[in-house]
Coordinates of C-alpha atoms and ligand atoms in Angstrom, one line a residue:
M26 CA 46.4 52.4 -130.2
H27 CA 45.5 48.7 -129.3
N28 CA 48.6 46.0 -128.0
H29 CA 50.6 46.4 -131.5
I30 CA 53.4 43.7 -130.0
Y31 CA 52.6 40.7 -127.3
F32 CA 53.7 37.3 -126.4
T33 CA 52.2 34.5 -125.2
T34 CA 53.8 33.1 -122.2
K35 CA 51.6 29.2 -123.1
D36 CA 53.2 28.9 -126.5
H37 CA 55.7 31.4 -126.3
S38 CA 55.0 33.1 -129.4
L39 CA 55.1 36.3 -130.2
H40 CA 52.2 38.2 -132.3
L41 CA 53.2 41.2 -134.3
L42 CA 50.8 43.9 -135.6
D43 CA 51.8 43.7 -139.9
Q44 CA 52.7 47.2 -140.4
R45 CA 53.0 46.1 -144.0
L46 CA 49.1 46.0 -144.6
L47 CA 48.6 49.4 -142.1
P48 CA 46.4 51.5 -142.9
T49 CA 44.0 49.2 -145.0
R50 CA 44.3 45.8 -143.1
E51 CA 45.0 45.3 -139.0
E52 CA 46.5 41.5 -139.1
F53 CA 48.7 40.0 -136.6
F54 CA 52.4 38.4 -137.6
V55 CA 52.7 35.3 -135.4
C56 CA 56.5 34.6 -134.9
R57 CA 57.3 31.2 -133.0
T58 CA 61.0 31.0 -134.2
S59 CA 63.8 33.0 -133.7
E60 CA 64.4 33.0 -137.5
E61 CA 60.5 34.3 -137.9
I62 CA 61.6 37.1 -135.8
I63 CA 64.8 38.2 -137.4
T64 CA 62.3 37.5 -140.6
A65 CA 59.8 39.8 -139.0
L66 CA 62.5 42.5 -138.4
Q67 CA 63.8 42.6 -141.6
V68 CA 60.9 41.9 -144.0
M69 CA 59.3 45.5 -141.5
V70 CA 56.8 43.6 -140.3
V71 CA 57.2 45.6 -137.1
R72 CA 60.0 48.8 -137.5
G73 CA 60.8 51.6 -135.5
A74 CA 63.8 51.5 -133.3
P75 CA 62.4 51.0 -129.7
A76 CA 60.0 48.7 -131.2
I77 CA 62.4 46.5 -133.1
G78 CA 64.2 46.5 -129.7
V79 CA 61.2 44.7 -127.5
T80 CA 60.6 42.4 -130.3
A81 CA 64.2 41.1 -130.2
A82 CA 64.1 40.9 -126.4
W83 CA 60.9 38.7 -126.7
G84 CA 62.9 37.0 -129.6
C85 CA 66.0 36.5 -127.1
I86 CA 63.5 34.1 -125.5
I87 CA 61.9 32.4 -128.4
A88 CA 65.7 31.7 -128.9
L89 CA 66.5 30.0 -125.6
H90 CA 63.1 28.0 -125.8
E91 CA 64.3 26.8 -128.6
V92 CA 67.5 25.3 -127.8
M93 CA 66.6 24.7 -123.6
Q94 CA 66.5 21.1 -124.0
Q95 CA 69.9 21.0 -125.5
P96 CA 73.4 19.8 -123.9
Q97 CA 75.1 23.0 -125.6
W98 CA 72.5 25.3 -125.0
A99 CA 74.6 28.1 -124.1
V100 CA 76.5 28.0 -126.9
L101 CA 74.0 28.3 -129.5
L102 CA 71.9 30.4 -128.0
H103 CA 75.2 33.1 -127.9
E104 CA 74.9 32.5 -131.9
K105 CA 71.1 32.7 -132.4
L106 CA 71.5 36.3 -129.9
D107 CA 74.5 37.4 -132.3
R108 CA 71.8 36.7 -135.7
L109 CA 69.2 38.6 -133.6
A110 CA 71.3 41.6 -132.7
H111 CA 72.2 42.4 -136.2
A112 CA 68.7 41.2 -138.2
R113 CA 69.2 45.3 -139.0
P114 CA 72.2 47.3 -138.9
T115 CA 71.2 51.2 -137.8
A116 CA 68.7 51.2 -135.1
V117 CA 70.6 50.6 -131.8
N118 CA 68.0 49.6 -129.7
L119 CA 68.1 45.7 -131.1
R120 CA 72.1 45.7 -130.0
W121 CA 70.9 47.0 -126.7
A122 CA 68.1 44.8 -125.9
V123 CA 69.9 41.7 -126.6
E124 CA 72.7 42.6 -124.8
H125 CA 71.0 44.1 -122.0
L126 CA 69.5 40.3 -122.0
R127 CA 72.8 38.9 -122.3
G128 CA 74.3 40.7 -119.6
L129 CA 71.4 39.2 -117.0
W130 CA 72.5 35.9 -118.1
A131 CA 76.2 36.4 -117.6
G132 CA 75.1 38.4 -114.2
R133 CA 73.9 34.8 -113.2
G134 CA 76.8 32.4 -113.7
D135 CA 75.4 28.7 -114.3
I136 CA 71.9 29.8 -114.1
P137 CA 70.2 26.8 -115.7
P138 CA 68.1 27.2 -118.9
A139 CA 64.6 26.7 -116.8
E140 CA 65.9 29.3 -114.4
L141 CA 66.4 32.0 -117.0
L142 CA 63.4 31.7 -119.1
P143 CA 61.2 33.3 -116.2
L144 CA 64.0 35.6 -115.4
W145 CA 64.3 37.1 -119.4
E146 CA 60.3 37.1 -119.7
Y147 CA 59.9 39.5 -116.9
E148 CA 62.7 41.5 -117.8
A149 CA 61.3 41.8 -121.6
A150 CA 58.0 42.9 -119.8
A151 CA 59.5 45.2 -117.8
M152 CA 61.6 46.8 -120.5
Q153 CA 58.4 46.9 -122.6
A154 CA 56.4 48.4 -119.8
D155 CA 59.5 51.2 -119.7
D156 CA 59.6 52.3 -123.3
I157 CA 55.9 53.4 -123.2
K158 CA 56.8 54.8 -119.1
A159 CA 60.1 57.0 -121.5
C160 CA 58.0 57.7 -124.2
Q161 CA 55.0 59.5 -122.0
T162 CA 57.8 61.1 -120.2
M163 CA 59.6 62.4 -122.8
G164 CA 55.9 63.7 -124.0
Q165 CA 56.1 65.8 -121.3
Y166 CA 59.1 67.2 -121.6
G167 CA 58.9 68.3 -125.2
A168 CA 55.1 69.3 -125.3
A169 CA 56.9 72.5 -123.7
C170 CA 58.6 73.0 -127.7
I171 CA 55.4 72.9 -129.1
Q172 CA 53.2 76.3 -128.9
D173 CA 49.7 76.7 -128.9
G174 CA 48.8 77.0 -132.5
D175 CA 51.9 75.5 -134.3
T176 CA 51.7 72.8 -137.4
V177 CA 54.2 70.9 -136.6
M178 CA 56.0 68.8 -139.3
T179 CA 57.3 65.0 -138.6
H180 CA 59.0 62.7 -140.6
C181 CA 58.9 59.0 -140.6
N182 CA 56.8 57.4 -137.7
A183 CA 58.2 57.7 -134.4
G184 CA 54.6 56.5 -132.9
A185 CA 53.3 53.9 -131.2
L186 CA 53.5 51.7 -134.0
A187 CA 57.5 52.3 -133.8
T188 CA 58.1 52.1 -129.8
A189 CA 56.3 49.7 -127.3
G190 CA 53.4 52.3 -127.3
Y191 CA 52.8 56.4 -127.5
G192 CA 55.5 57.4 -129.4
T193 CA 58.6 59.5 -129.0
A194 CA 57.9 62.3 -131.8
L195 CA 54.6 61.7 -131.7
G196 CA 54.3 60.6 -128.0
V197 CA 55.8 64.7 -127.6
I198 CA 53.2 65.8 -130.1
R199 CA 50.4 63.7 -128.2
A200 CA 51.2 65.6 -125.2
A201 CA 50.9 68.6 -126.7
W202 CA 47.4 68.0 -128.1
E203 CA 46.6 66.2 -124.6
A204 CA 47.7 69.7 -122.9
G205 CA 45.2 71.5 -124.8
K206 CA 47.3 72.7 -127.4
K207 CA 45.6 73.3 -130.8
I208 CA 48.5 71.8 -133.3
K209 CA 48.3 70.4 -136.6
V210 CA 50.9 67.6 -137.7
I211 CA 52.2 67.5 -141.8
A212 CA 53.3 63.8 -142.1
N213 CA 56.1 63.3 -145.0
E214 CA 54.5 60.4 -146.9
T215 CA 58.0 58.9 -146.6
R216 CA 59.0 57.4 -149.6
P217 CA 60.2 54.1 -150.3
F218 CA 58.1 52.3 -147.2
L219 CA 55.8 55.4 -146.3
Q220 CA 55.8 55.2 -142.9
G221 CA 54.3 58.7 -143.1
A222 CA 51.1 58.1 -145.5
R223 CA 50.7 55.4 -143.9
L224 CA 51.4 54.6 -139.9
T225 CA 51.6 58.5 -138.6
A226 CA 48.4 59.4 -140.9
Y227 CA 47.0 56.1 -139.7
E228 CA 48.2 56.6 -135.8
L229 CA 47.0 60.4 -135.5
A230 CA 43.4 60.3 -137.8
Q231 CA 42.7 57.4 -134.7
D232 CA 43.8 59.7 -132.0
G233 CA 41.4 62.7 -134.1
I234 CA 44.8 65.0 -134.2
P235 CA 44.5 67.1 -137.4
V236 CA 47.0 65.9 -139.8
S237 CA 48.2 65.7 -143.5
V238 CA 50.5 64.2 -145.5
A239 CA 52.9 65.8 -147.9
C240 CA 54.9 64.0 -150.2
D241 CA 58.6 64.3 -148.8
N242 CA 59.3 67.3 -152.1
A243 CA 57.0 69.7 -150.8
C244 CA 58.9 70.2 -147.7
A245 CA 60.2 73.3 -148.6
L246 CA 57.8 74.9 -150.4
L247 CA 55.5 74.3 -146.9
M248 CA 58.3 76.1 -145.0
Q249 CA 58.8 78.8 -147.3
R250 CA 55.0 79.2 -146.8
G251 CA 55.3 79.6 -143.8
M252 CA 52.9 76.4 -143.0
V253 CA 55.3 74.7 -141.0
Q254 CA 56.4 76.0 -137.0
C255 CA 58.4 73.3 -135.7
V256 CA 59.5 69.6 -136.6
V257 CA 59.6 66.7 -133.9
V258 CA 61.2 63.4 -135.8
G259 CA 62.6 60.0 -134.1
A260 CA 66.1 58.6 -134.0
D261 CA 67.5 55.3 -135.0
R262 CA 71.2 56.1 -133.0
I263 CA 72.4 58.9 -131.8
A264 CA 76.2 59.1 -131.7
A265 CA 78.3 60.4 -128.3
N266 CA 78.5 64.3 -129.6
G267 CA 74.3 64.8 -130.5
D268 CA 74.6 63.6 -134.6
S269 CA 71.6 61.4 -135.2
A270 CA 70.8 58.8 -137.5
N271 CA 67.0 58.5 -139.1
K272 CA 64.8 57.6 -141.6
I273 CA 66.4 58.9 -144.7
G274 CA 64.9 62.2 -146.0
T275 CA 65.2 63.7 -142.7
Y276 CA 68.9 65.3 -143.1
G277 CA 67.2 67.7 -145.6
V278 CA 63.8 68.1 -143.1
A279 CA 66.6 69.3 -140.9
L280 CA 68.5 71.8 -143.6
L281 CA 65.2 73.4 -144.8
A282 CA 64.2 74.0 -141.3
H283 CA 67.7 75.4 -140.4
E284 CA 66.9 77.5 -143.7
H285 CA 63.7 78.9 -142.6
H286 CA 64.7 79.5 -139.2
I287 CA 62.3 76.3 -137.7
P288 CA 63.0 74.5 -134.8
F289 CA 64.1 71.3 -135.4
Y290 CA 64.0 68.6 -132.7
I291 CA 64.6 64.8 -132.3
A292 CA 62.8 62.5 -129.5
A293 CA 64.3 59.5 -128.3
P294 CA 64.8 57.7 -125.3
L295 CA 68.2 57.4 -123.9
S296 CA 68.7 53.5 -124.9
T297 CA 68.8 55.3 -128.9
I298 CA 72.0 56.9 -127.6
D299 CA 75.4 55.4 -128.8
L300 CA 78.2 56.3 -126.2
T301 CA 80.8 53.8 -128.2
I302 CA 80.2 56.4 -131.4
M303 CA 81.5 59.3 -131.4
S304 CA 79.9 61.0 -134.2
G305 CA 77.9 60.2 -137.2
A306 CA 80.4 59.2 -139.6
G307 CA 80.1 55.9 -137.2
I308 CA 76.7 55.1 -137.7
P309 CA 76.3 52.2 -140.0
I310 CA 73.7 53.1 -142.8
E311 CA 71.7 50.3 -143.6
E312 CA 70.9 49.6 -147.5
R313 CA 67.6 47.9 -148.3
P314 CA 66.4 46.2 -151.5
A315 CA 66.4 47.6 -155.0
Q316 CA 62.9 46.5 -155.1
E317 CA 61.4 49.1 -152.1
V318 CA 62.5 52.0 -154.7
S319 CA 61.9 50.6 -158.3
H320 CA 58.2 49.7 -157.4
I321 CA 55.3 50.5 -156.0
G322 CA 52.4 47.6 -155.2
G323 CA 54.1 45.0 -156.7
T324 CA 54.6 47.4 -160.3
Q325 CA 57.2 48.5 -161.8
I326 CA 58.1 52.1 -161.9
T327 CA 61.7 51.8 -163.4
P328 CA 63.3 50.4 -166.3
D329 CA 64.8 47.3 -166.4
N330 CA 68.5 47.3 -165.3
V331 CA 68.9 50.7 -163.9
P332 CA 70.3 50.4 -160.3
V333 CA 68.6 52.5 -157.5
F334 CA 70.0 53.7 -154.5
N335 CA 67.4 52.4 -151.5
F336 CA 69.8 53.8 -148.1
A337 CA 67.3 53.3 -145.1
F338 CA 68.7 56.4 -142.8
D339 CA 70.3 59.4 -142.9
V340 CA 72.3 62.0 -140.4
T341 CA 71.7 64.9 -139.8
P342 CA 74.7 66.8 -138.2
A343 CA 74.1 67.9 -134.3
R344 CA 74.4 71.4 -135.2
L345 CA 70.9 71.3 -137.1
I346 CA 69.6 70.2 -133.7
A347 CA 67.7 72.1 -131.7
G348 CA 67.0 69.7 -128.6
I349 CA 67.4 66.3 -128.4
I350 CA 64.3 65.5 -126.0
T351 CA 64.5 62.1 -123.9
E352 CA 63.4 61.3 -120.5
E353 CA 65.8 62.9 -118.9
G354 CA 64.9 66.2 -120.3
V355 CA 65.7 68.6 -123.7
L356 CA 69.2 68.0 -124.2
R357 CA 70.9 71.2 -125.6
P358 CA 74.0 71.9 -127.1
P359 CA 77.1 71.5 -127.1
Y360 CA 75.8 67.9 -127.1
T361 CA 78.8 65.7 -125.9
E362 CA 78.2 67.5 -122.5
S363 CA 74.7 67.5 -122.1
I364 CA 74.2 63.5 -123.0
A365 CA 77.0 62.7 -120.6
A366 CA 74.8 64.9 -118.0
A367 CA 71.8 62.3 -118.9
F368 CA 73.3 59.8 -118.3
E369 CA 74.6 60.7 -115.0
R370 CA 71.3 61.6 -113.5
Q371 CA 69.5 58.1 -115.1
A372 CA 72.7 56.2 -113.4
K373 CA 72.1 57.9 -110.2
K374 CA 68.2 56.7 -109.9
Ligands
LIG11 O1 62.7 51.9 -141.3 P1 62.4 51.8 -139.9 O2 60.8 52.2 -140.3 O3 62.2 51.3 -138.6 O4 62.3 53.4 -139.6 C1 62.0 53.9 -138.2 C2 62.5 55.2 -138.0 O5 63.6 55.9 -138.8 C3 62.0 56.3 -137.0 O6 61.7 57.2 -137.1 C4 62.8 55.8 -135.9 O7 63.3 54.8 -135.6 C5 62.4 56.2 -134.4 S1 61.2 55.4 -133.8 C6 60.3 56.0 -132.2

């Protein structure tokens, strides 16, 4: 997958492969202001928890560039960072990335903006590179959860496009494939934004990994017929007890997997785990515009004035999760203990 998020230091612009247009058009959306970054996040030019974290990090740099000549630059910058951190509510990576850069700034006392700029640019590039590394490590650990000959179901897109590159759930699938396992993938289409049909199928087809698309409501039948041996999905926020928020529909897939004795895995970096939230009940669930459900390709499909639900995420309880695949290994229940231990291992490095 080519570089789908890149920053140009010459004119401080961020270039994002426009995921709304895939798979039929490959065009870049260019952001020159922090408000354009917020728009790109909200209309989902870029989406996927780690990818929106990386985008927000570059957004902080654009915000700094916007205010650095003004005497009140620090106050103005804090306001812009707050807006960036709240562009979408569910994926914790967004807040994590902004607060990471804000913390670095706080640690440098009265650093002038001209010195903060290169520091942040270096750090954002490192965050982007680290995310790819974390995905590759996750892939190495997670590949062992997939057996030769398995058909793996995934929901939404947790691939290169949803991260800085390689992917979380698709990283695990890629690593299993690269290890020589003859696997197949079923990509649930993922109404209403169709991340599975458009993005997961696009990525896997490009890599030559056999993939079929199924309607979300075919999941029960596919499992009942023995056509799925394993489920691997990503996550947007994981609570301290392992409850995991991911794309709407994931909870239903997990319940069906449990009923059919199929292992259900989450693949996510530690930056997706929010230790300040004890259980899934505390994870904010984004509600998106009704038009995404009431219209398909610009055509209205529901009667006028009928309200629709457009919750973008749901929470899978930890008890349904066989393992959480991270860059610190595959965490197993009880998650409160295994998650805390993974953070301790990471802190010692
Ligand atoms: O609304 P989206 O497309 O941003 O939702 C994305 C997902 O739910 C992904 O599965 C999740 O962010 C994991 S991405 C590696």
